[in-house]
Amino acid sequence: MNDAAPAPTPAPAPRRARVRAPELIGKGGWINTGGKDLKLADFRGRTLILDFWTFCCVNCLHVLDELRELEEKHRDTLVIVGVHSPKFVHEAEHQAVVDAVERYEVHHPVLDDPELATWKQYAVRAWPTLVVIDPEGYVVAQHAGEGHANAIRTLVEELEAEHEAKGTLRRGDGPYVPPEPVATDLRFPGKAILLPSGNFLVSDTTRHQLVELEADGETVVRRIGEGVFREPQGLAELPDGRIVVADTVNHSLRVLDPETGVIERVAGTGKQWWQGSATSGPALEVDLSSPWDVAWWQGKVWIAMAGVHQLWTYDPESGTVAVAAGTTNEGLVDGPAAEAWFAQPSGLSATEDRLWIADSETSSLRWIDPEGVVHTAVGTGLFDFGHRDGAAGQALLQHPLGVTALPDGSVAVSDTYNHALRRYDPTTDEVTTLATDLREPSGAVLVDGDIVVVESARHRLTRLRLPEEAVQVAAVAHRTRREATEVAPGRLRLDVVFQAPTGQKLDDRYGPSTRLLVSSTPPELLLAGDGTGTDLFRDLDLNPQVTEGVLHVSAMAASCDDDPANEYPACHVHQQDWGVPVKITEAGVSRLPLILAGLDG
């Protein structure tokens, strides 16, 4: 006879919409698997997260960092697979993807999908997008943008418990096989500056340190800051001789005293800036977001804040930071600083009357004048890029990460994805090519009439004599590899799908918890429906005279833990920007769903 109380009945598993997951296909093959090709069936019994990313995208890099803790905690029941889906032509090169996987320390399998086959199968519309597949092979959730780590953590734990109870969970080691380490003095260096001694200081990005090299650009003098920096990038000398460093993944600025080797954090809290956070104030109390480069101009440190598509300033005198230009909307819009749009500004170089900007995602060279007006010298927007010289109005770059002012008033552009060094001359308004066959150049330094280029993907500095005449290159032009969505003329219903994660609700304590911003390129595409609102849906009236264009959609939703007993619930911001190429056709759709979190019912 057994007098023990009966076991409690387990709570029923939450009901979810489930769609059978399509197979994983990618012409580039698999990376980080030891040469093994994987199929969806290989992941049966595990929760699988597909991370659709492309290595140019700073938001994708943020999500890689968001997922690291989850990946480690559930390593015996969860597999993350990166599906690399290129925007730029260079990103479709297999070796470039292999390099990026090492550069950003991606410690899970990656499927190289240069033709966007799996992207199309899963109806993905934005980088980054996360798709959650349960241990039985069904899609149970999709999330676009950043800020979903907590929601996904909750879902992974639910799936683990649910499938453990059902007997459909399989524990064990995952399929990740790390690559063999390679010995080089630098590993994917980012930027460099010339020290008063004639030596170089280089941000050794993937090894999370700075390296001082002798004047030959090769001999290592010392390594600085191991354990302090995370993927440092930009460097600039302050008037007092100290060096300010963009500590990119730590979302901070640090200052190095090259004499003593002392490093101190001077700006940023170490946490990533989110919509609603402070945009000015004491430098050590304000969050930053992936500062990529720094320059001294007009008595302040200017910051290329790639993570939020803005320029900020840091004033060492007052110890404060503030937004200087940009709205956080991603795109190319000139004009007064407060109204301008940028897209991952990643390189800065100052002259007396201009701050030059390499605006990477718009493949453009831009500048801001002392009156605070933003101008574009080369580039047209998010979707056009290539390698074309000549008149600046029709010239093309491809994701430049660096810019260097030259003594004659022109600038050298590190045209990263074209593997080239380009030159723009404001006097003639012409673009030329100075050098080719540079592997992902990301910055350059003038030295005695020569230019020393940071060849990031060759892990070295390369010294070039500035040529008298430009190199001749066959012109090429490209558009983004994504196919346009065919939409019907007239009224288009835009629905941003957002379902609050389990145990959370929309945070409406201080007003609306959602925001939707819509615009278009060209602006004439929309007759009505542009602008900002608080509903996550919008009726758009399309202009029948415009046959194609791009819809720019930015959505934000804030959700908090739904616990009445907790006076201060934890809250989470979910946000994403979409650039959706559209083509107007009679057979097109009249509804455009964009998934922020959940599944489209």
Short mmCIF file of C-alpha atoms in Angstrom, two decimals, residues 13-445:
data_model
loop_
_atom_site.label_atom_id
_atom_site.label_comp_id
_atom_site.label_asym_id
_atom_site.label_seq_id
_atom_site.Cartn_x
_atom_site.Cartn_y
_atom_site.Cartn_z
CA ALA A 13 1.93 23.09 -22.42
CA PRO A 14 1.12 26.47 -23.96
CA ARG A 15 -0.69 26.20 -27.29
CA ARG A 16 1.34 27.60 -30.16
CA ALA A 17 0.85 27.95 -33.87
CA ARG A 18 3.27 25.54 -35.51
CA VAL A 19 4.48 25.48 -39.09
CA ARG A 20 6.75 22.74 -40.44
CA ALA A 21 10.23 24.22 -40.88
CA PRO A 22 11.61 24.24 -44.44
CA GLU A 23 14.95 22.57 -45.19
CA LEU A 24 18.20 24.54 -44.79
CA ILE A 25 19.84 25.19 -48.18
CA GLY A 26 22.88 27.33 -48.94
CA LYS A 27 25.13 27.19 -51.97
CA GLY A 28 28.12 28.35 -49.92
CA GLY A 29 27.94 25.34 -47.61
CA TRP A 30 28.58 25.03 -43.89
CA ILE A 31 31.14 26.74 -41.64
CA ASN A 32 32.17 25.65 -38.11
CA THR A 33 31.07 22.02 -38.62
CA GLY A 34 34.42 20.39 -39.37
CA GLY A 35 33.44 20.01 -43.03
CA LYS A 36 30.14 18.23 -42.36
CA ASP A 37 26.97 19.22 -44.24
CA LEU A 38 23.96 19.44 -41.92
CA LYS A 39 20.25 18.94 -42.58
CA LEU A 40 17.24 19.95 -40.53
CA ALA A 41 16.86 16.34 -39.38
CA ASP A 42 20.26 16.55 -37.66
CA PHE A 43 18.76 19.00 -35.16
CA ARG A 44 15.68 16.89 -34.29
CA GLY A 45 15.32 16.63 -30.52
CA ARG A 46 16.90 20.04 -29.92
CA THR A 47 15.47 23.53 -29.93
CA LEU A 48 16.95 25.25 -32.99
CA ILE A 49 17.33 29.01 -33.43
CA LEU A 50 18.09 30.24 -36.94
CA ASP A 51 19.85 33.60 -36.84
CA PHE A 52 19.49 35.29 -40.22
CA TRP A 53 22.36 37.77 -40.33
CA THR A 54 24.79 39.54 -42.61
CA PHE A 55 28.16 40.68 -41.42
CA CYS A 56 27.84 44.33 -42.50
CA CYS A 57 24.88 44.80 -40.13
CA VAL A 58 25.66 46.25 -36.68
CA ASN A 59 22.23 45.19 -35.38
CA CYS A 60 23.12 41.60 -36.35
CA LEU A 61 26.34 41.92 -34.33
CA HIS A 62 24.30 43.14 -31.34
CA VAL A 63 22.09 40.04 -31.60
CA LEU A 64 25.14 37.76 -31.74
CA ASP A 65 26.16 39.24 -28.38
CA GLU A 66 22.60 38.96 -27.00
CA LEU A 67 22.56 35.23 -27.78
CA ARG A 68 25.91 34.26 -26.24
CA GLU A 69 24.65 33.73 -22.68
CA LEU A 70 21.63 31.72 -23.88
CA GLU A 71 23.87 29.61 -26.11
CA GLU A 72 26.15 28.77 -23.20
CA LYS A 73 23.40 28.09 -20.64
CA HIS A 74 21.46 25.64 -22.84
CA ARG A 75 24.32 24.17 -24.83
CA ASP A 76 23.06 20.57 -24.38
CA THR A 77 19.48 21.22 -25.60
CA LEU A 78 19.76 24.30 -27.87
CA VAL A 79 21.55 24.77 -31.18
CA ILE A 80 21.96 28.17 -32.80
CA VAL A 81 22.64 28.17 -36.53
CA GLY A 82 23.64 31.36 -38.28
CA VAL A 83 22.16 31.67 -41.77
CA HIS A 84 24.37 34.20 -43.53
CA SER A 85 22.20 36.12 -45.99
CA PRO A 86 24.19 38.80 -47.86
CA LYS A 87 23.18 42.37 -48.60
CA PHE A 88 26.35 43.38 -50.46
CA VAL A 89 28.06 41.52 -53.31
CA HIS A 90 31.23 41.11 -51.25
CA GLU A 91 29.22 39.35 -48.54
CA ALA A 92 28.33 36.62 -51.03
CA GLU A 93 32.02 35.60 -51.23
CA HIS A 94 32.52 32.46 -49.16
CA GLN A 95 35.94 33.42 -47.79
CA ALA A 96 34.53 36.75 -46.62
CA VAL A 97 31.87 34.89 -44.62
CA VAL A 98 34.53 32.56 -43.16
CA ASP A 99 36.53 35.64 -42.14
CA ALA A 100 33.48 37.29 -40.56
CA VAL A 101 32.65 34.17 -38.54
CA GLU A 102 36.13 34.30 -37.02
CA ARG A 103 36.21 38.10 -36.73
CA TYR A 104 33.00 38.23 -34.67
CA GLU A 105 33.69 35.03 -32.70
CA VAL A 106 30.65 33.12 -33.91
CA HIS A 107 30.80 29.87 -31.93
CA HIS A 108 28.06 27.91 -33.68
CA PRO A 109 27.47 26.42 -37.16
CA VAL A 110 26.86 28.91 -39.98
CA LEU A 111 25.13 28.16 -43.28
CA ASP A 112 26.47 30.35 -46.09
CA ASP A 113 23.42 31.19 -48.21
CA PRO A 114 24.73 33.57 -50.93
CA GLU A 115 21.60 33.28 -53.09
CA LEU A 116 19.20 33.89 -50.16
CA ALA A 117 17.52 30.52 -50.75
CA THR A 118 16.80 29.78 -47.08
CA TRP A 119 15.97 33.47 -46.45
CA LYS A 120 13.20 33.16 -49.08
CA GLN A 121 12.00 29.78 -47.75
CA TYR A 122 11.43 31.33 -44.33
CA ALA A 123 9.93 34.56 -45.77
CA VAL A 124 12.47 36.70 -43.92
CA ARG A 125 12.32 40.44 -44.61
CA ALA A 126 14.97 41.99 -42.37
CA TRP A 127 18.38 41.59 -40.82
CA PRO A 128 18.56 40.37 -38.11
CA THR A 129 15.71 37.86 -37.85
CA LEU A 130 15.55 34.96 -35.39
CA VAL A 131 13.37 31.92 -36.11
CA VAL A 132 12.73 29.40 -33.30
CA ILE A 133 12.13 25.76 -34.30
CA ASP A 134 10.96 23.24 -31.71
CA PRO A 135 12.55 19.78 -31.17
CA GLU A 136 9.97 18.21 -33.51
CA GLY A 137 10.90 20.47 -36.42
CA TYR A 138 8.14 23.10 -36.30
CA VAL A 139 8.56 26.87 -36.45
CA VAL A 140 7.04 28.32 -33.25
CA ALA A 141 8.22 31.94 -33.27
CA GLN A 142 9.92 34.61 -35.34
CA HIS A 143 11.56 37.80 -34.07
CA ALA A 144 13.04 40.66 -36.12
CA GLY A 145 15.47 43.21 -34.78
CA GLU A 146 17.05 43.53 -31.36
CA GLY A 147 15.88 43.23 -27.77
CA HIS A 148 14.30 39.76 -27.93
CA ALA A 149 16.82 37.87 -25.76
CA ASN A 150 14.54 37.68 -22.73
CA ALA A 151 11.53 36.51 -24.77
CA ILE A 152 13.59 33.84 -26.52
CA ARG A 153 15.14 32.71 -23.22
CA THR A 154 11.63 32.16 -21.82
CA LEU A 155 10.52 30.28 -24.93
CA VAL A 156 13.61 28.04 -24.93
CA GLU A 157 12.99 27.11 -21.29
CA GLU A 158 9.31 26.35 -22.05
CA LEU A 159 10.26 24.16 -25.01
CA GLU A 160 12.89 22.34 -22.97
CA ALA A 161 10.38 21.49 -20.21
CA GLU A 162 7.58 20.64 -22.66
CA HIS A 163 9.66 18.26 -24.78
CA GLU A 164 11.42 16.71 -21.80
CA ALA A 165 7.93 15.75 -20.54
CA LYS A 166 6.91 14.44 -23.98
CA GLY A 167 10.12 12.46 -24.41
CA THR A 168 11.03 14.35 -27.57
CA LEU A 169 14.07 16.20 -26.14
CA ARG A 170 17.56 14.96 -26.97
CA ARG A 171 20.47 16.18 -24.88
CA GLY A 172 24.13 16.11 -25.88
CA ASP A 173 26.92 17.96 -27.61
CA GLY A 174 26.05 20.23 -30.51
CA PRO A 175 27.51 20.14 -34.04
CA TYR A 176 29.88 23.12 -33.57
CA VAL A 177 33.51 22.41 -34.50
CA PRO A 178 35.89 25.36 -33.88
CA PRO A 179 38.36 26.27 -36.64
CA GLU A 180 42.09 25.85 -36.14
CA PRO A 181 43.67 29.02 -34.66
CA VAL A 182 46.04 30.97 -36.92
CA ALA A 183 49.18 32.72 -35.65
CA THR A 184 49.46 36.37 -36.77
CA ASP A 185 50.65 39.50 -34.94
CA LEU A 186 47.31 41.23 -35.64
CA ARG A 187 43.89 39.66 -36.12
CA PHE A 188 41.31 41.67 -38.08
CA PRO A 189 42.71 45.07 -37.05
CA GLY A 190 40.20 47.93 -37.26
CA LYS A 191 41.87 51.36 -37.19
CA ALA A 192 45.32 52.85 -36.67
CA ILE A 193 46.93 56.18 -35.78
CA LEU A 194 50.47 57.53 -35.91
CA LEU A 195 52.06 58.23 -32.54
CA PRO A 196 54.46 61.19 -31.99
CA SER A 197 57.30 58.64 -31.79
CA GLY A 198 56.64 57.55 -35.38
CA ASN A 199 55.22 54.22 -34.18
CA PHE A 200 51.70 53.05 -34.97
CA LEU A 201 48.92 52.28 -32.51
CA VAL A 202 46.47 49.73 -33.95
CA SER A 203 43.13 48.47 -32.64
CA ASP A 204 43.58 44.70 -32.80
CA THR A 205 39.85 44.16 -32.87
CA THR A 206 39.31 40.39 -32.73
CA ARG A 207 41.94 39.97 -30.01
CA HIS A 208 40.32 42.75 -27.92
CA GLN A 209 43.46 44.83 -27.44
CA LEU A 210 45.61 47.64 -28.82
CA VAL A 211 49.00 46.91 -30.36
CA GLU A 212 51.89 49.35 -30.74
CA LEU A 213 54.03 48.65 -33.80
CA GLU A 214 57.39 50.15 -34.75
CA ALA A 215 57.63 52.58 -37.66
CA ASP A 216 58.02 49.61 -40.06
CA GLY A 217 54.37 48.74 -39.32
CA GLU A 218 55.32 45.15 -38.51
CA THR A 219 57.45 44.83 -35.37
CA VAL A 220 55.40 44.55 -32.18
CA VAL A 221 56.50 46.90 -29.39
CA ARG A 222 53.76 46.09 -26.84
CA ARG A 223 50.20 44.89 -26.43
CA ILE A 224 47.82 47.05 -24.40
CA GLY A 225 44.52 46.50 -22.63
CA GLU A 226 44.02 42.75 -22.72
CA GLY A 227 40.88 42.01 -20.68
CA VAL A 228 39.79 45.66 -20.83
CA PHE A 229 38.54 46.16 -24.42
CA ARG A 230 35.97 44.25 -26.47
CA GLU A 231 36.42 44.64 -30.22
CA PRO A 232 37.96 48.13 -30.09
CA GLN A 233 37.84 50.16 -33.29
CA GLY A 234 38.48 53.92 -33.68
CA LEU A 235 41.42 55.83 -32.19
CA ALA A 236 42.08 59.57 -31.94
CA GLU A 237 44.75 61.66 -30.24
CA LEU A 238 43.55 64.28 -27.76
CA PRO A 239 45.31 67.67 -27.46
CA ASP A 240 47.04 66.49 -24.26
CA GLY A 241 48.61 63.50 -26.06
CA ARG A 242 46.34 60.84 -24.63
CA ILE A 243 44.45 58.50 -26.98
CA VAL A 244 40.69 58.09 -26.99
CA VAL A 245 39.49 54.62 -28.03
CA ALA A 246 36.07 53.52 -29.32
CA ASP A 247 35.54 50.39 -27.21
CA THR A 248 32.84 49.17 -29.54
CA VAL A 249 31.24 46.09 -27.99
CA ASN A 250 31.60 47.53 -24.49
CA HIS A 251 29.56 50.54 -25.74
CA SER A 252 32.13 52.87 -24.18
CA LEU A 253 34.93 55.33 -24.79
CA ARG A 254 38.21 54.77 -22.99
CA VAL A 255 41.31 56.94 -22.80
CA LEU A 256 44.85 55.55 -22.90
CA ASP A 257 47.87 57.41 -21.54
CA PRO A 258 50.57 56.09 -23.91
CA GLU A 259 53.34 57.09 -21.48
CA THR A 260 52.04 55.20 -18.44
CA GLY A 261 49.78 52.65 -20.11
CA VAL A 262 46.92 53.65 -17.80
CA ILE A 263 43.44 53.15 -19.31
CA GLU A 264 40.25 54.73 -17.97
CA ARG A 265 36.65 54.66 -19.12
CA VAL A 266 35.46 58.20 -19.82
CA ALA A 267 32.06 57.71 -21.49
CA GLY A 268 29.33 55.09 -21.55
CA THR A 269 28.00 52.79 -18.87
CA GLY A 270 28.88 49.54 -20.62
CA LYS A 271 25.20 49.01 -21.47
CA GLN A 272 23.74 49.46 -24.94
CA TRP A 273 21.62 52.57 -25.63
CA TRP A 274 17.92 51.90 -26.35
CA GLN A 275 15.11 54.15 -27.51
CA GLY A 276 13.98 56.23 -24.55
CA SER A 277 17.42 56.34 -22.92
CA ALA A 278 19.13 59.66 -22.19
CA THR A 279 20.70 61.40 -25.19
CA SER A 280 22.93 63.77 -23.23
CA GLY A 281 24.36 64.21 -19.76
CA PRO A 282 27.32 63.14 -17.62
CA ALA A 283 29.41 60.94 -19.89
CA LEU A 284 29.73 58.04 -17.47
CA GLU A 285 25.98 57.93 -16.83
CA VAL A 286 24.70 57.86 -20.43
CA ASP A 287 24.50 54.63 -22.45
CA LEU A 288 26.20 54.47 -25.87
CA SER A 289 25.69 52.03 -28.78
CA SER A 290 28.59 50.52 -30.72
CA PRO A 291 30.85 53.58 -31.12
CA TRP A 292 32.92 52.73 -34.23
CA ASP A 293 35.23 55.69 -34.78
CA VAL A 294 36.32 58.89 -33.05
CA ALA A 295 37.85 62.19 -34.20
CA TRP A 296 38.89 65.44 -32.50
CA TRP A 297 37.04 68.37 -34.09
CA GLN A 298 35.92 71.77 -32.85
CA GLY A 299 37.15 71.17 -29.31
CA LYS A 300 35.31 67.86 -28.79
CA VAL A 301 35.58 64.16 -29.54
CA TRP A 302 33.10 63.29 -32.29
CA ILE A 303 31.79 59.74 -32.20
CA ALA A 304 30.51 57.67 -35.14
CA MET A 305 27.74 55.92 -33.19
CA ALA A 306 27.16 53.07 -35.63
CA GLY A 307 24.68 51.24 -33.42
CA VAL A 308 22.06 54.02 -33.56
CA HIS A 309 22.95 55.71 -36.89
CA GLN A 310 24.02 58.99 -35.29
CA LEU A 311 26.99 61.22 -34.50
CA TRP A 312 27.55 62.06 -30.83
CA THR A 313 30.12 64.24 -29.08
CA TYR A 314 32.15 63.81 -25.90
CA ASP A 315 33.46 66.95 -24.20
CA PRO A 316 36.46 66.07 -22.00
CA GLU A 317 36.34 69.54 -20.41
CA SER A 318 32.81 69.15 -19.02
CA GLY A 319 32.76 65.35 -18.93
CA THR A 320 29.51 65.18 -20.92
CA VAL A 321 28.16 63.46 -24.03
CA ALA A 322 25.35 64.53 -26.37
CA VAL A 323 23.76 63.64 -29.69
CA ALA A 324 25.20 65.89 -32.40
CA ALA A 325 23.49 64.65 -35.59
CA GLY A 326 21.01 62.02 -36.73
CA THR A 327 17.54 60.90 -35.68
CA THR A 328 18.27 57.13 -35.20
CA ASN A 329 16.35 56.47 -38.43
CA GLU A 330 18.50 54.51 -40.89
CA GLY A 331 18.95 56.01 -44.33
CA LEU A 332 20.47 58.90 -46.26
CA VAL A 333 18.89 62.31 -45.60
CA ASP A 334 20.92 65.53 -45.63
CA GLY A 335 20.17 68.86 -43.99
CA PRO A 336 20.29 70.26 -40.46
CA ALA A 337 22.04 67.86 -38.07
CA ALA A 338 18.94 67.20 -35.98
CA GLU A 339 16.99 66.07 -39.08
CA ALA A 340 19.69 64.10 -40.94
CA TRP A 341 19.64 60.33 -41.34
CA PHE A 342 22.73 58.11 -41.29
CA ALA A 343 23.27 54.37 -41.66
CA GLN A 344 26.05 52.93 -39.52
CA PRO A 345 28.58 55.77 -39.69
CA SER A 346 31.89 53.94 -39.26
CA GLY A 347 34.75 56.29 -40.19
CA LEU A 348 35.60 59.90 -39.32
CA SER A 349 38.33 62.34 -40.37
CA ALA A 350 38.48 66.02 -39.48
CA THR A 351 39.78 69.07 -41.29
CA GLU A 352 39.35 72.66 -40.13
CA ASP A 353 36.02 73.19 -41.87
CA ARG A 354 34.66 69.66 -42.40
CA LEU A 355 34.15 66.42 -40.51
CA TRP A 356 34.22 63.67 -43.14
CA ILE A 357 32.06 60.58 -42.52
CA ALA A 358 32.19 57.11 -44.05
CA ASP A 359 28.52 56.12 -43.83
CA SER A 360 28.86 52.41 -44.44
CA GLU A 361 25.35 51.02 -44.98
CA THR A 362 24.49 53.72 -47.54
CA SER A 363 27.89 53.17 -49.23
CA SER A 364 28.40 56.92 -49.02
CA LEU A 365 30.93 59.62 -48.20
CA ARG A 366 29.35 62.47 -46.27
CA TRP A 367 30.42 65.52 -44.28
CA ILE A 368 29.14 67.94 -41.70
CA ASP A 369 30.06 71.62 -41.71
CA PRO A 370 30.75 73.88 -38.69
CA GLU A 371 27.17 75.19 -38.86
CA GLY A 372 25.86 71.67 -38.27
CA VAL A 373 24.53 70.91 -41.76
CA VAL A 374 25.02 67.42 -43.19
CA HIS A 375 25.99 66.97 -46.87
CA THR A 376 26.55 63.93 -49.13
CA ALA A 377 29.51 63.90 -51.51
CA VAL A 378 29.14 60.34 -52.88
CA GLY A 379 26.30 57.84 -52.53
CA THR A 380 22.55 57.65 -53.01
CA GLY A 381 21.08 55.39 -50.32
CA LEU A 382 20.79 51.97 -48.72
CA PHE A 383 20.34 49.89 -51.85
CA ASP A 384 22.79 51.15 -54.51
CA PHE A 385 26.49 50.34 -54.39
CA GLY A 386 29.36 49.26 -56.62
CA HIS A 387 32.74 50.41 -57.94
CA ARG A 388 32.36 53.30 -60.33
CA ASP A 389 34.67 56.30 -60.72
CA GLY A 390 34.02 59.68 -62.31
CA ALA A 391 31.60 62.46 -61.41
CA ALA A 392 30.64 62.14 -57.75
CA GLY A 393 26.92 62.25 -58.54
CA GLN A 394 27.09 58.88 -60.27
CA ALA A 395 30.14 57.33 -58.53
CA LEU A 396 29.64 54.26 -56.36
CA LEU A 397 31.31 52.82 -53.24
CA GLN A 398 30.61 49.53 -51.42
CA HIS A 399 30.32 49.69 -47.60
CA PRO A 400 33.28 51.98 -46.79
CA LEU A 401 34.50 51.85 -43.19
CA GLY A 402 37.22 54.51 -43.19
CA VAL A 403 38.04 58.01 -44.44
CA THR A 404 41.33 59.93 -44.27
CA ALA A 405 41.77 63.63 -45.02
CA LEU A 406 44.69 64.32 -47.41
CA PRO A 407 46.88 67.45 -47.41
CA ASP A 408 45.47 68.80 -50.70
CA GLY A 409 41.90 68.95 -49.35
CA SER A 410 40.78 65.69 -50.91
CA VAL A 411 40.00 62.52 -48.93
CA ALA A 412 41.00 58.88 -49.23
CA VAL A 413 38.14 56.44 -48.62
CA SER A 414 38.79 52.92 -47.36
CA ASP A 415 36.26 51.31 -49.69
CA THR A 416 36.06 48.14 -47.65
CA TYR A 417 33.90 45.76 -49.67
CA ASN A 418 35.51 46.83 -52.96
CA HIS A 419 38.95 46.00 -51.48
CA ALA A 420 40.09 49.41 -52.71
CA LEU A 421 41.37 52.82 -51.68
CA ARG A 422 39.36 55.55 -53.40
CA ARG A 423 39.83 59.34 -53.55
CA TYR A 424 37.25 62.11 -53.62
CA ASP A 425 38.34 65.60 -54.68
CA PRO A 426 35.89 68.33 -53.61
CA THR A 427 37.45 70.79 -56.07
CA THR A 428 36.64 68.72 -59.15
CA ASP A 429 33.79 66.73 -57.53
CA GLU A 430 35.37 63.58 -58.97
CA VAL A 431 36.03 60.09 -57.57
CA THR A 432 39.07 58.04 -58.57
CA THR A 433 40.66 54.76 -57.45
CA LEU A 434 44.09 54.96 -55.81
CA ALA A 435 44.72 51.25 -55.19
CA THR A 436 43.02 47.88 -55.53
CA ASP A 437 43.72 44.36 -54.21
CA LEU A 438 43.50 45.50 -50.59
CA ARG A 439 41.63 42.93 -48.50
CA GLU A 440 38.83 44.73 -46.60
CA PRO A 441 40.66 48.00 -45.87
CA SER A 442 39.05 49.63 -42.83
CA GLY A 443 41.21 52.70 -42.17
CA ALA A 444 44.34 54.54 -43.31
CA VAL A 445 47.01 56.87 -41.91
#
